[in-house]
Structure formats: C-alpha cells, structure tokens
Coordinates of C-alpha atoms in Angstrom, one line a residue:
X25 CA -39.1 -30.6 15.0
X26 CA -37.5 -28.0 17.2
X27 CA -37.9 -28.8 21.1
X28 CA -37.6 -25.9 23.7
X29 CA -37.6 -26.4 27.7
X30 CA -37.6 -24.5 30.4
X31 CA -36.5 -26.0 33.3
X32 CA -38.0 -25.0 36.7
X33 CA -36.0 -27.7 38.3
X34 CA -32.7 -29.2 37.6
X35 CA -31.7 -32.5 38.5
X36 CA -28.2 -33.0 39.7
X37 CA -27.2 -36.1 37.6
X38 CA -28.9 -34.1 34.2
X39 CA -31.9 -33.3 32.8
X40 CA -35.1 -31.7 34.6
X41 CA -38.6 -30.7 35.3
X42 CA -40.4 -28.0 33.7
X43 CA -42.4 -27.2 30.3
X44 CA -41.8 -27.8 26.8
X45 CA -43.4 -26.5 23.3
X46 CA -42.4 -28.6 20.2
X47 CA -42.5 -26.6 17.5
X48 CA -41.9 -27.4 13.0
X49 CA -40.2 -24.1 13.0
X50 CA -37.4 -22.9 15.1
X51 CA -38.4 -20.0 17.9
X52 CA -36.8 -16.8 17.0
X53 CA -36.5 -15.8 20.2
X54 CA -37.4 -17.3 23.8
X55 CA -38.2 -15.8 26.7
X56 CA -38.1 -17.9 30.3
X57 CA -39.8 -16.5 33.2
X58 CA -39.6 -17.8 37.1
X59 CA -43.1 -18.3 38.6
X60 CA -43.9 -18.4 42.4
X61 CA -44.9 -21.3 44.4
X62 CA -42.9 -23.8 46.6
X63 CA -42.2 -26.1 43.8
X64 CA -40.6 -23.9 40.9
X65 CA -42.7 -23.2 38.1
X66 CA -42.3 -21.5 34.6
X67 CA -43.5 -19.7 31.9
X68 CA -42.2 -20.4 28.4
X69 CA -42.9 -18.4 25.5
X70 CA -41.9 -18.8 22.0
X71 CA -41.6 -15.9 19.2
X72 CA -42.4 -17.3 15.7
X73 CA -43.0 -15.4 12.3
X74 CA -46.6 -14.1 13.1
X75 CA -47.4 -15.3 16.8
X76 CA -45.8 -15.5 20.4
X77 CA -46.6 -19.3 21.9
X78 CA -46.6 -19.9 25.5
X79 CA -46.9 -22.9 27.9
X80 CA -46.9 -22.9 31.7
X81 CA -48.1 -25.5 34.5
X82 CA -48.9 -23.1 37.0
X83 CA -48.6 -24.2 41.0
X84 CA -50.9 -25.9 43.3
X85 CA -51.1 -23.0 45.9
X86 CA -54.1 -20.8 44.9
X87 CA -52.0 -17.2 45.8
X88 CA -49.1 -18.8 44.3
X89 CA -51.5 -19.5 41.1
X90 CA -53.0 -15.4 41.4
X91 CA -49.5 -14.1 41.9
X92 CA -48.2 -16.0 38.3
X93 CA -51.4 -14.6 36.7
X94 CA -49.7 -10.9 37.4
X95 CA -46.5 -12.0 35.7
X96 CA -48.0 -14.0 33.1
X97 CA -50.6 -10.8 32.5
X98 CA -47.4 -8.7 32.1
X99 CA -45.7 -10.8 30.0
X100 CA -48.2 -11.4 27.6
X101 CA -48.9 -7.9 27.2
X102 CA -45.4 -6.9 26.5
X103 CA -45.6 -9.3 23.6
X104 CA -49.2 -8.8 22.4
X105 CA -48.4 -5.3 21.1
X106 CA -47.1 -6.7 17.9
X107 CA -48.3 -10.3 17.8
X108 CA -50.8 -12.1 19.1
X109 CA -50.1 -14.4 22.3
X110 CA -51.5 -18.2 22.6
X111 CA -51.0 -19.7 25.8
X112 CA -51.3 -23.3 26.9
X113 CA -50.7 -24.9 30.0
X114 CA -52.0 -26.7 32.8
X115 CA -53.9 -24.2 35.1
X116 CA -54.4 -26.4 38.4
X117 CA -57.3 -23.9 39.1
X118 CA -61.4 -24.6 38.8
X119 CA -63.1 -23.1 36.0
X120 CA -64.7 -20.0 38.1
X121 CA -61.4 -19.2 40.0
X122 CA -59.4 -16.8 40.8
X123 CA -56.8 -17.2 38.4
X124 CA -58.5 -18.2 35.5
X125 CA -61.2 -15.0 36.4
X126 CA -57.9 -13.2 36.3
X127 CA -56.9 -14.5 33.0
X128 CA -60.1 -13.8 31.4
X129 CA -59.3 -9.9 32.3
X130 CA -56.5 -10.0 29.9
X131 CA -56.7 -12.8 27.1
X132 CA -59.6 -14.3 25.3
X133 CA -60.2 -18.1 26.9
X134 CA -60.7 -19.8 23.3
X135 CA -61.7 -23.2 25.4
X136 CA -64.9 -22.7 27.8
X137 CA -64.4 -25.9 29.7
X138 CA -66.3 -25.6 32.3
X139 CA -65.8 -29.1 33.8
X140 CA -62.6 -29.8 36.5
X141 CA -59.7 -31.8 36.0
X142 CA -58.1 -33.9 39.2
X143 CA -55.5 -35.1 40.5
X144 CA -55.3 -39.3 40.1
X145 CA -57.0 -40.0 42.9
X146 CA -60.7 -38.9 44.3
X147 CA -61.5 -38.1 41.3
X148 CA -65.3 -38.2 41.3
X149 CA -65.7 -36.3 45.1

C-alpha cells in the first residue's frame, strides 16, 4: 500500500494534520493545493493509470467552504480533460448548500445523501 499526505498543518516536534489517500498502486504524480479558511485546509489529488483521485476536508466557515469550491472546480477541470476525477472528502456543508450546489455545477454527486452529518455533540437538534 502506498500512503500519500498532505499536510495543511505541521507540527513542530514531527508529523501533521491534513488528508491522506491510501492507495495499491503508487500515484504517478501528485498535486497539493492550499485551501482557505482559518485553520489550513487541502486538497490532495492523486494521478493513477486511468483516473485522478482526490480527497479534501474542506473548512467550517461557509465562504471559506464556497471560496475552496472555486479552486477545487479549477482543479478538477484541469485534470478531467484526460481522465476522470473522483473526489472524496469531508464536506462540513448541509446537503442543499452552497458548496455542495456549487459542486453539483461541475462534477456528478455519485452519493445523494440527503441526511446531515454533526459534529459530536447536539447531534439530534
């Protein structure tokens, strides 16, 4: 298995905090891209043989969320011309929102979930 991270965050005694894909191949190339929001954020994607793979956890600040859609949108793009993109990630956005309404401008949403996800605590308010 063939790890790859992108660290948004790196801690000053080693290691860090950002996303990962774990892959049975090794990436051919990867590409690392800064996303907005007051805690740092990324977007990972990974070339393979036939398809780009992506992962992202994208920030809690909903114009820091829209802003990352417009890099994400132009990333994905740039890569879609010859292969087709899958992205993952954790959206911190409600089903009808502005980011993933955004998303569903340039990408085709392969899971409808229509139900939110929460934070550890409240969860049922």
């Amino acid at each position: 298995m063939h790890a790859t991270f992108a660290a948004a965050v790196n801690y000053p005694n080693g290691g860090g905090y950002g996303v990962a894909v774990l892959s049975k191949e090794k990436p051919l190339s990867v590409v690392k891209f800064p996303l907005p929001g007051r805690e740092p954020r990324m977007l990972l994607l990974c070339e393979f043989k036939d398809f780009w793979f992506g992962t992202t956890h994208l920030s809690l600040q909903s114009t820091n969320r829209v802003k990352s859609a417009g890099i994400i949108r132009k990333s994905v793009e740039e890569r879609s011309q010859n292969k087709p993109v899958i992205l993952t990630g954790d959206w911190n956005a409600t089903p009808k929102s502005d980011t993933l309404v955004e998303f569903e401008k340039f990408m085709t949403v392969l899971s409808k979930e229509r139900s939110r996800t929460y934070h550890g605590f409240k969860p049922y308010k």
